[in-house]
Amino acid sequence: MPSYNAPLKDMKFLLHDFLNLQQYNNLPTFQEASPDMVDAILDEAAKLTENVFQPLNQSGDEEGCHWENGVVTTPKGFKDAYRQYVEGGWQGLTGDPEYGGQGLPQTLGLAISEMMIAANWGLAMYPGLTKGATETIHAWGTEEQKALYLPKLYSGEWSATMNLTEPHCGTDLGLLRTKAEPQPDGTYKITGTKIFISAGEHDLTENIVHLVLARITGAPEGTKGISLFIVPKFRVNEDGSLGERNGVSCGSIEKKMGIHSNATCVLNYDGATGYLIGEENKGMRAMFTMMNEARLGVGLQGLAIAEVAQQNAAAYARDRLQGRALTGPKNPDSKADPIIVHPDVRRMLMTNRAFIEGARALALWTGVQIDLSHHHPDEKVRERADDLVALLTPVIKSYLTDQGVESASRALQCFGGHGYIREWGMEQFLRDSRIAPIYEGTNGVQAMDLIGRKLPAKGGEPVKAYFAMIQKLIEENKGNAELKSYMESLEKALGRLQAATMWLMQNGMSNPDNAGAAAHYYLNLMALVTLGYFWADMARKAKEMISKGEGDETFLKNKLITADFYFTNILPETAALRVKVEAGADPVMALDAEAF
C-alpha cells in the first residue's frame, strides 16, 4: 500500500525563508499568519491528510462512487473524513471574515491544497471546487447572495460545483444550449444538460450550489450571450434554511480512467430555479474567476501527484535489491544492491525532484502574488501581481499537469513490473494524473491562451515585467562567483525565450498556424525558464543561509545539488524548444488530412 508524508520541511523553507511571508505582515491577510501560526496550521494539515485522507485513497479508488435513482453515494469512509475536515475549519481558511472565513493568505491555502490532493485526489476535489465557487460569488455576487451562500460554503455545510460543458460543446462554450427563461419574480428557469460535472451530486453535504452557464431567452449567439446563474440543489430560504428540492438531478455518473472516488456527473436541469450572478450576458467574465482559480488548482494536482508518486518510488528504490552498482558493490553483505545505486534510476528520481521542488516554489510564489493583488495598498503593486498571475496561469496549469503525468510515469517505472500491479498504488497515481492535462481547458487551449491572449495583453506589459523580473535576479547575482554558473545558464535560457517571443510576434500574425504550431513548445520554454528563475533564486537563498549558519545544512546542500541537476539536465532543453518554436507551421500542417 502506498504512503504519503507531507513535505513540511520544504514548504516551511519556501514560506519562511525563501518567500519570507513575514515581510507582508502589514497587509490584512498576513497579520495573523505569524511563523508559529503558519507552522501550526501546516502541522495540523499534515496530520489530517496523512492519517485521515491518505488511508482512504486506494480503497476509495477501488470502490468508486455509487449512483442509483439519481442518488450518489461516496466511498466508505469519505463522509467521516469530510466531517473531520469541516470540523477543523479548513474550508473557510482563506475566506472573507465578514462571512465567516478565517482571512488567512491564499499562499497558505495552496500549501494545504497540495497536501490534500497528494493524500487523496478524489476526496480533495469535493471541497476544492467549493473554494472556486466562493471566490466567484465573493467577486460577482450581490450583497444578498454573498450573505446567503458564503457562510454555509465557508463552513463546509454546503459544497459547490462549476457547470460549463454540454454534450455537444466543451471548449467552444459559444455553442451551449442551456436556456434561462426570466420569471416575474426576478429568478430564471434553467433548462438543459451539463456533463462532466465533478462532485455534481454526492452525500457529503446537505446542499450543493451549482454555478451554471446558460443563455437567457433572446440573448445574442456565441459567448457574448452567456450568463451565469446560482442554481442550488435545494432552494434556500431568506433566513438561510433549506427549502424545496430544485429541478436539478443527476442522470448518471461517468465510468472513468481515474479519480474514481469523485463523482463526475451528468446533471439535468428541468426548469430549475436559478439566480443571476453578475450582469446579463457577462457570464463568461464571472465564470473565469472560478476557471482561473480551478486552473491553478489543477496545476497543483500535477505537483501533488508527482510528490506522492516520487515519495513512494524513492522509498522503493532504497529498499529494492537488484543488480550491482556499475562502480562495484555498495551492499557487499547482500547478493545485490538497492536499485537507487543505478544512474538511470537516479535520473528518474532526480528529474522528478527537480520538477517538484521548482514547481512548488512557483505555486507558492503565485499564491503570494494573488494575495498582493487583493490586499496591497499600492494600486501598481496590485496590478503588477495580477498581471503576473494572469500571464503564468496557463503555464502553471499546462506544464505542471503534463509533468505530473510524466513524473507519475517515471515513478512507476522505478518499480518495474510491480509498478503495473494495483497493490503498490502506482498505477492509480498514473491513471489519476491523466485527467489534469484535459479538464479546465486542455493544455493545448492553455498554450493558445498564453500566446493569443496573455502575451499581447496590455500591449505586452505583463510579459515585459516578467522578463524584467528574471533579468533583475541575473544582474544582481551574476557577479557572485558562487552563483555565476546559475545566472549565466539562466540568462542564456531567457535569451532563447525572448528570441522565441520575437519570432512569434513576427511570424504569428502573418500566418496564425505558425502561432498554433509553436504554442505548446513556447509554453514549455517559458515554463523551463520560469522554474530556472526559481531554482537560481533558491540556490542563492540556500548559499546565503549556509554562509550564515542558518537552517538545516543538509537540507540546504541537497537543495543546491538538485539545483545543479536542474541547470545541467533540464534547463538545456530550452535550446531545443526554441528550435521547435521557430520551425513554424509547415512541417505540422503539410500532410493532407486524409493521410492521417
PDB file of C-alpha atoms in Angstrom, residues 371-533:
ATOM      1  CA  ASP A 371      -2.584  37.876  -2.011  1.00  0.00           C
ATOM      2  CA  LEU A 372      -0.756  41.020  -3.121  1.00  0.00           C
ATOM      3  CA  SER A 373      -3.221  41.570  -5.975  1.00  0.00           C
ATOM      4  CA  HIS A 374      -6.087  41.535  -3.479  1.00  0.00           C
ATOM      5  CA  HIS A 375      -4.651  43.328  -0.468  1.00  0.00           C
ATOM      6  CA  HIS A 376      -1.634  45.533  -1.244  1.00  0.00           C
ATOM      7  CA  PRO A 377      -2.403  49.239  -0.736  1.00  0.00           C
ATOM      8  CA  ASP A 378      -0.405  50.305  -3.816  1.00  0.00           C
ATOM      9  CA  GLU A 379      -2.511  50.003  -6.960  1.00  0.00           C
ATOM     10  CA  LYS A 380       0.579  49.494  -9.138  1.00  0.00           C
ATOM     11  CA  VAL A 381       1.751  46.588  -6.980  1.00  0.00           C
ATOM     12  CA  ARG A 382      -1.722  45.045  -7.127  1.00  0.00           C
ATOM     13  CA  GLU A 383      -1.851  45.409 -10.894  1.00  0.00           C
ATOM     14  CA  ARG A 384       1.640  44.004 -11.457  1.00  0.00           C
ATOM     15  CA  ALA A 385       0.889  40.992  -9.251  1.00  0.00           C
ATOM     16  CA  ASP A 386      -2.408  40.359 -11.020  1.00  0.00           C
ATOM     17  CA  ASP A 387      -0.719  40.631 -14.423  1.00  0.00           C
ATOM     18  CA  LEU A 388       1.956  38.099 -13.483  1.00  0.00           C
ATOM     19  CA  VAL A 389      -0.647  35.641 -12.187  1.00  0.00           C
ATOM     20  CA  ALA A 390      -2.692  36.015 -15.379  1.00  0.00           C
ATOM     21  CA  LEU A 391       0.391  35.518 -17.553  1.00  0.00           C
ATOM     22  CA  LEU A 392       1.589  32.415 -15.722  1.00  0.00           C
ATOM     23  CA  THR A 393      -1.758  30.711 -15.029  1.00  0.00           C
ATOM     24  CA  PRO A 394      -1.779  28.804 -18.363  1.00  0.00           C
ATOM     25  CA  VAL A 395       1.884  27.887 -17.819  1.00  0.00           C
ATOM     26  CA  ILE A 396       1.146  26.527 -14.348  1.00  0.00           C
ATOM     27  CA  LYS A 397      -1.927  24.622 -15.466  1.00  0.00           C
ATOM     28  CA  SER A 398      -0.300  23.093 -18.534  1.00  0.00           C
ATOM     29  CA  TYR A 399       3.300  22.418 -17.569  1.00  0.00           C
ATOM     30  CA  LEU A 400       2.627  21.217 -14.039  1.00  0.00           C
ATOM     31  CA  THR A 401      -0.054  18.784 -15.197  1.00  0.00           C
ATOM     32  CA  ASP A 402       1.999  17.439 -18.111  1.00  0.00           C
ATOM     33  CA  GLN A 403       4.899  16.906 -15.765  1.00  0.00           C
ATOM     34  CA  GLY A 404       2.579  15.376 -13.186  1.00  0.00           C
ATOM     35  CA  VAL A 405       1.807  12.632 -15.709  1.00  0.00           C
ATOM     36  CA  GLU A 406       5.469  12.253 -16.647  1.00  0.00           C
ATOM     37  CA  SER A 407       6.558  12.187 -13.006  1.00  0.00           C
ATOM     38  CA  ALA A 408       3.979   9.544 -12.110  1.00  0.00           C
ATOM     39  CA  SER A 409       5.126   7.500 -15.096  1.00  0.00           C
ATOM     40  CA  ARG A 410       8.791   7.785 -14.122  1.00  0.00           C
ATOM     41  CA  ALA A 411       7.929   6.844 -10.543  1.00  0.00           C
ATOM     42  CA  LEU A 412       6.008   3.797 -11.739  1.00  0.00           C
ATOM     43  CA  GLN A 413       8.983   2.848 -13.923  1.00  0.00           C
ATOM     44  CA  CYS A 414      11.191   2.697 -10.841  1.00  0.00           C
ATOM     45  CA  PHE A 415       9.036  -0.180  -9.586  1.00  0.00           C
ATOM     46  CA  GLY A 416       9.469  -2.215 -12.753  1.00  0.00           C
ATOM     47  CA  GLY A 417       6.681  -4.789 -13.123  1.00  0.00           C
ATOM     48  CA  HIS A 418       5.482  -4.130  -9.574  1.00  0.00           C
ATOM     49  CA  GLY A 419       4.522  -0.612 -10.631  1.00  0.00           C
ATOM     50  CA  TYR A 420       1.988  -2.070 -13.048  1.00  0.00           C
ATOM     51  CA  ILE A 421       0.280  -4.036 -10.260  1.00  0.00           C
ATOM     52  CA  ARG A 422      -2.542  -2.427  -8.317  1.00  0.00           C
ATOM     53  CA  GLU A 423      -1.214  -3.499  -4.908  1.00  0.00           C
ATOM     54  CA  TRP A 424       1.579  -0.907  -4.923  1.00  0.00           C
ATOM     55  CA  GLY A 425      -0.699   2.005  -5.818  1.00  0.00           C
ATOM     56  CA  MET A 426       1.485   3.445  -8.543  1.00  0.00           C
ATOM     57  CA  GLU A 427      -0.876   2.621 -11.383  1.00  0.00           C
ATOM     58  CA  GLN A 428      -3.600   4.609  -9.622  1.00  0.00           C
ATOM     59  CA  PHE A 429      -1.330   7.654  -9.451  1.00  0.00           C
ATOM     60  CA  LEU A 430      -0.705   7.421 -13.189  1.00  0.00           C
ATOM     61  CA  ARG A 431      -4.401   6.892 -14.005  1.00  0.00           C
ATOM     62  CA  ASP A 432      -5.478   9.757 -11.775  1.00  0.00           C
ATOM     63  CA  SER A 433      -2.840  12.113 -13.181  1.00  0.00           C
ATOM     64  CA  ARG A 434      -4.035  11.815 -16.765  1.00  0.00           C
ATOM     65  CA  ILE A 435      -7.194  13.899 -16.350  1.00  0.00           C
ATOM     66  CA  ALA A 436      -5.333  17.016 -15.260  1.00  0.00           C
ATOM     67  CA  PRO A 437      -3.965  17.952 -18.725  1.00  0.00           C
ATOM     68  CA  ILE A 438      -7.537  17.639 -20.057  1.00  0.00           C
ATOM     69  CA  TYR A 439     -10.033  19.346 -17.779  1.00  0.00           C
ATOM     70  CA  GLU A 440     -10.380  23.072 -17.028  1.00  0.00           C
ATOM     71  CA  GLY A 441      -9.233  23.753 -20.586  1.00  0.00           C
ATOM     72  CA  THR A 442      -6.956  21.253 -22.299  1.00  0.00           C
ATOM     73  CA  ASN A 443      -3.278  22.024 -22.262  1.00  0.00           C
ATOM     74  CA  GLY A 444      -3.403  22.879 -25.942  1.00  0.00           C
ATOM     75  CA  VAL A 445      -6.016  25.505 -25.105  1.00  0.00           C
ATOM     76  CA  GLN A 446      -3.752  26.804 -22.318  1.00  0.00           C
ATOM     77  CA  ALA A 447      -0.895  27.201 -24.794  1.00  0.00           C
ATOM     78  CA  MET A 448      -3.106  29.109 -27.227  1.00  0.00           C
ATOM     79  CA  ASP A 449      -4.375  31.275 -24.376  1.00  0.00           C
ATOM     80  CA  LEU A 450      -0.782  32.125 -23.471  1.00  0.00           C
ATOM     81  CA  ILE A 451       0.300  33.228 -26.922  1.00  0.00           C
ATOM     82  CA  GLY A 452      -3.039  34.542 -28.166  1.00  0.00           C
ATOM     83  CA  ARG A 453      -4.252  36.465 -25.122  1.00  0.00           C
ATOM     84  CA  LYS A 454      -1.661  36.702 -22.394  1.00  0.00           C
ATOM     85  CA  LEU A 455       1.420  37.743 -24.392  1.00  0.00           C
ATOM     86  CA  PRO A 456      -0.287  40.666 -26.198  1.00  0.00           C
ATOM     87  CA  ALA A 457      -2.319  41.727 -23.127  1.00  0.00           C
ATOM     88  CA  LYS A 458      -1.909  45.393 -22.193  1.00  0.00           C
ATOM     89  CA  GLY A 459       0.458  45.970 -25.092  1.00  0.00           C
ATOM     90  CA  GLY A 460       2.843  43.303 -23.816  1.00  0.00           C
ATOM     91  CA  GLU A 461       3.468  45.000 -20.452  1.00  0.00           C
ATOM     92  CA  PRO A 462       2.944  41.849 -18.326  1.00  0.00           C
ATOM     93  CA  VAL A 463       5.442  39.754 -20.284  1.00  0.00           C
ATOM     94  CA  LYS A 464       7.913  42.648 -20.213  1.00  0.00           C
ATOM     95  CA  ALA A 465       7.544  42.779 -16.411  1.00  0.00           C
ATOM     96  CA  TYR A 466       8.136  39.025 -16.295  1.00  0.00           C
ATOM     97  CA  PHE A 467      11.317  39.321 -18.370  1.00  0.00           C
ATOM     98  CA  ALA A 468      12.482  42.226 -16.196  1.00  0.00           C
ATOM     99  CA  MET A 469      11.906  40.212 -13.004  1.00  0.00           C
ATOM    100  CA  ILE A 470      14.184  37.437 -14.252  1.00  0.00           C
ATOM    101  CA  GLN A 471      16.794  39.832 -15.631  1.00  0.00           C
ATOM    102  CA  LYS A 472      16.888  41.669 -12.301  1.00  0.00           C
ATOM    103  CA  LEU A 473      17.821  38.465 -10.464  1.00  0.00           C
ATOM    104  CA  ILE A 474      20.551  37.782 -13.027  1.00  0.00           C
ATOM    105  CA  GLU A 475      22.029  41.272 -12.863  1.00  0.00           C
ATOM    106  CA  GLU A 476      22.049  41.309  -9.066  1.00  0.00           C
ATOM    107  CA  ASN A 477      23.835  37.962  -8.734  1.00  0.00           C
ATOM    108  CA  LYS A 478      25.953  37.125 -11.765  1.00  0.00           C
ATOM    109  CA  GLY A 479      28.902  38.916 -10.188  1.00  0.00           C
ATOM    110  CA  ASN A 480      28.804  36.421  -7.321  1.00  0.00           C
ATOM    111  CA  ALA A 481      31.312  33.661  -8.146  1.00  0.00           C
ATOM    112  CA  GLU A 482      29.235  31.045  -6.303  1.00  0.00           C
ATOM    113  CA  LEU A 483      26.141  31.894  -8.355  1.00  0.00           C
ATOM    114  CA  LYS A 484      27.772  32.734 -11.681  1.00  0.00           C
ATOM    115  CA  SER A 485      27.088  29.404 -13.381  1.00  0.00           C
ATOM    116  CA  TYR A 486      23.386  29.502 -12.454  1.00  0.00           C
ATOM    117  CA  MET A 487      22.941  33.072 -13.627  1.00  0.00           C
ATOM    118  CA  GLU A 488      24.797  32.566 -16.897  1.00  0.00           C
ATOM    119  CA  SER A 489      22.712  29.490 -17.721  1.00  0.00           C
ATOM    120  CA  LEU A 490      19.512  31.301 -16.801  1.00  0.00           C
ATOM    121  CA  GLU A 491      20.478  34.305 -18.920  1.00  0.00           C
ATOM    122  CA  LYS A 492      21.054  32.085 -21.960  1.00  0.00           C
ATOM    123  CA  ALA A 493      17.699  30.381 -21.451  1.00  0.00           C
ATOM    124  CA  LEU A 494      15.973  33.745 -21.009  1.00  0.00           C
ATOM    125  CA  GLY A 495      17.562  34.904 -24.258  1.00  0.00           C
ATOM    126  CA  ARG A 496      16.087  31.882 -26.047  1.00  0.00           C
ATOM    127  CA  LEU A 497      12.656  32.674 -24.655  1.00  0.00           C
ATOM    128  CA  GLN A 498      12.910  36.317 -25.684  1.00  0.00           C
ATOM    129  CA  ALA A 499      14.056  35.321 -29.183  1.00  0.00           C
ATOM    130  CA  ALA A 500      11.150  32.866 -29.477  1.00  0.00           C
ATOM    131  CA  THR A 501       8.781  35.603 -28.330  1.00  0.00           C
ATOM    132  CA  MET A 502      10.085  37.924 -31.020  1.00  0.00           C
ATOM    133  CA  TRP A 503       9.741  35.175 -33.630  1.00  0.00           C
ATOM    134  CA  LEU A 504       6.107  34.687 -32.655  1.00  0.00           C
ATOM    135  CA  MET A 505       5.438  38.409 -32.923  1.00  0.00           C
ATOM    136  CA  GLN A 506       6.943  38.497 -36.408  1.00  0.00           C
ATOM    137  CA  ASN A 507       5.505  35.253 -37.769  1.00  0.00           C
ATOM    138  CA  GLY A 508       2.323  34.538 -35.821  1.00  0.00           C
ATOM    139  CA  MET A 509       0.385  37.425 -37.306  1.00  0.00           C
ATOM    140  CA  SER A 510       1.337  36.706 -40.908  1.00  0.00           C
ATOM    141  CA  ASN A 511       0.349  33.058 -40.558  1.00  0.00           C
ATOM    142  CA  PRO A 512      -1.762  32.158 -37.488  1.00  0.00           C
ATOM    143  CA  ASP A 513      -0.844  28.491 -37.949  1.00  0.00           C
ATOM    144  CA  ASN A 514       2.710  29.434 -37.010  1.00  0.00           C
ATOM    145  CA  ALA A 515       1.406  30.531 -33.620  1.00  0.00           C
ATOM    146  CA  GLY A 516      -0.705  27.426 -33.232  1.00  0.00           C
ATOM    147  CA  ALA A 517       2.131  25.077 -34.138  1.00  0.00           C
ATOM    148  CA  ALA A 518       4.540  26.834 -31.778  1.00  0.00           C
ATOM    149  CA  ALA A 519       2.190  27.305 -28.830  1.00  0.00           C
ATOM    150  CA  HIS A 520       2.911  24.079 -26.935  1.00  0.00           C
ATOM    151  CA  TYR A 521       6.665  24.402 -27.355  1.00  0.00           C
ATOM    152  CA  TYR A 522       6.607  28.080 -26.414  1.00  0.00           C
ATOM    153  CA  LEU A 523       4.647  27.419 -23.223  1.00  0.00           C
ATOM    154  CA  ASN A 524       7.099  24.708 -22.181  1.00  0.00           C
ATOM    155  CA  LEU A 525      10.004  27.015 -22.975  1.00  0.00           C
ATOM    156  CA  MET A 526       8.513  29.675 -20.700  1.00  0.00           C
ATOM    157  CA  ALA A 527       7.890  27.043 -18.013  1.00  0.00           C
ATOM    158  CA  LEU A 528      11.508  25.869 -18.019  1.00  0.00           C
ATOM    159  CA  VAL A 529      12.804  29.432 -17.827  1.00  0.00           C
ATOM    160  CA  THR A 530      10.355  30.187 -15.012  1.00  0.00           C
ATOM    161  CA  LEU A 531      11.453  27.174 -12.991  1.00  0.00           C
ATOM    162  CA  GLY A 532      15.047  28.123 -13.784  1.00  0.00           C
ATOM    163  CA  TYR A 533      14.377  31.517 -12.227  1.00  0.00           C
TER     164      TYR A 533
END
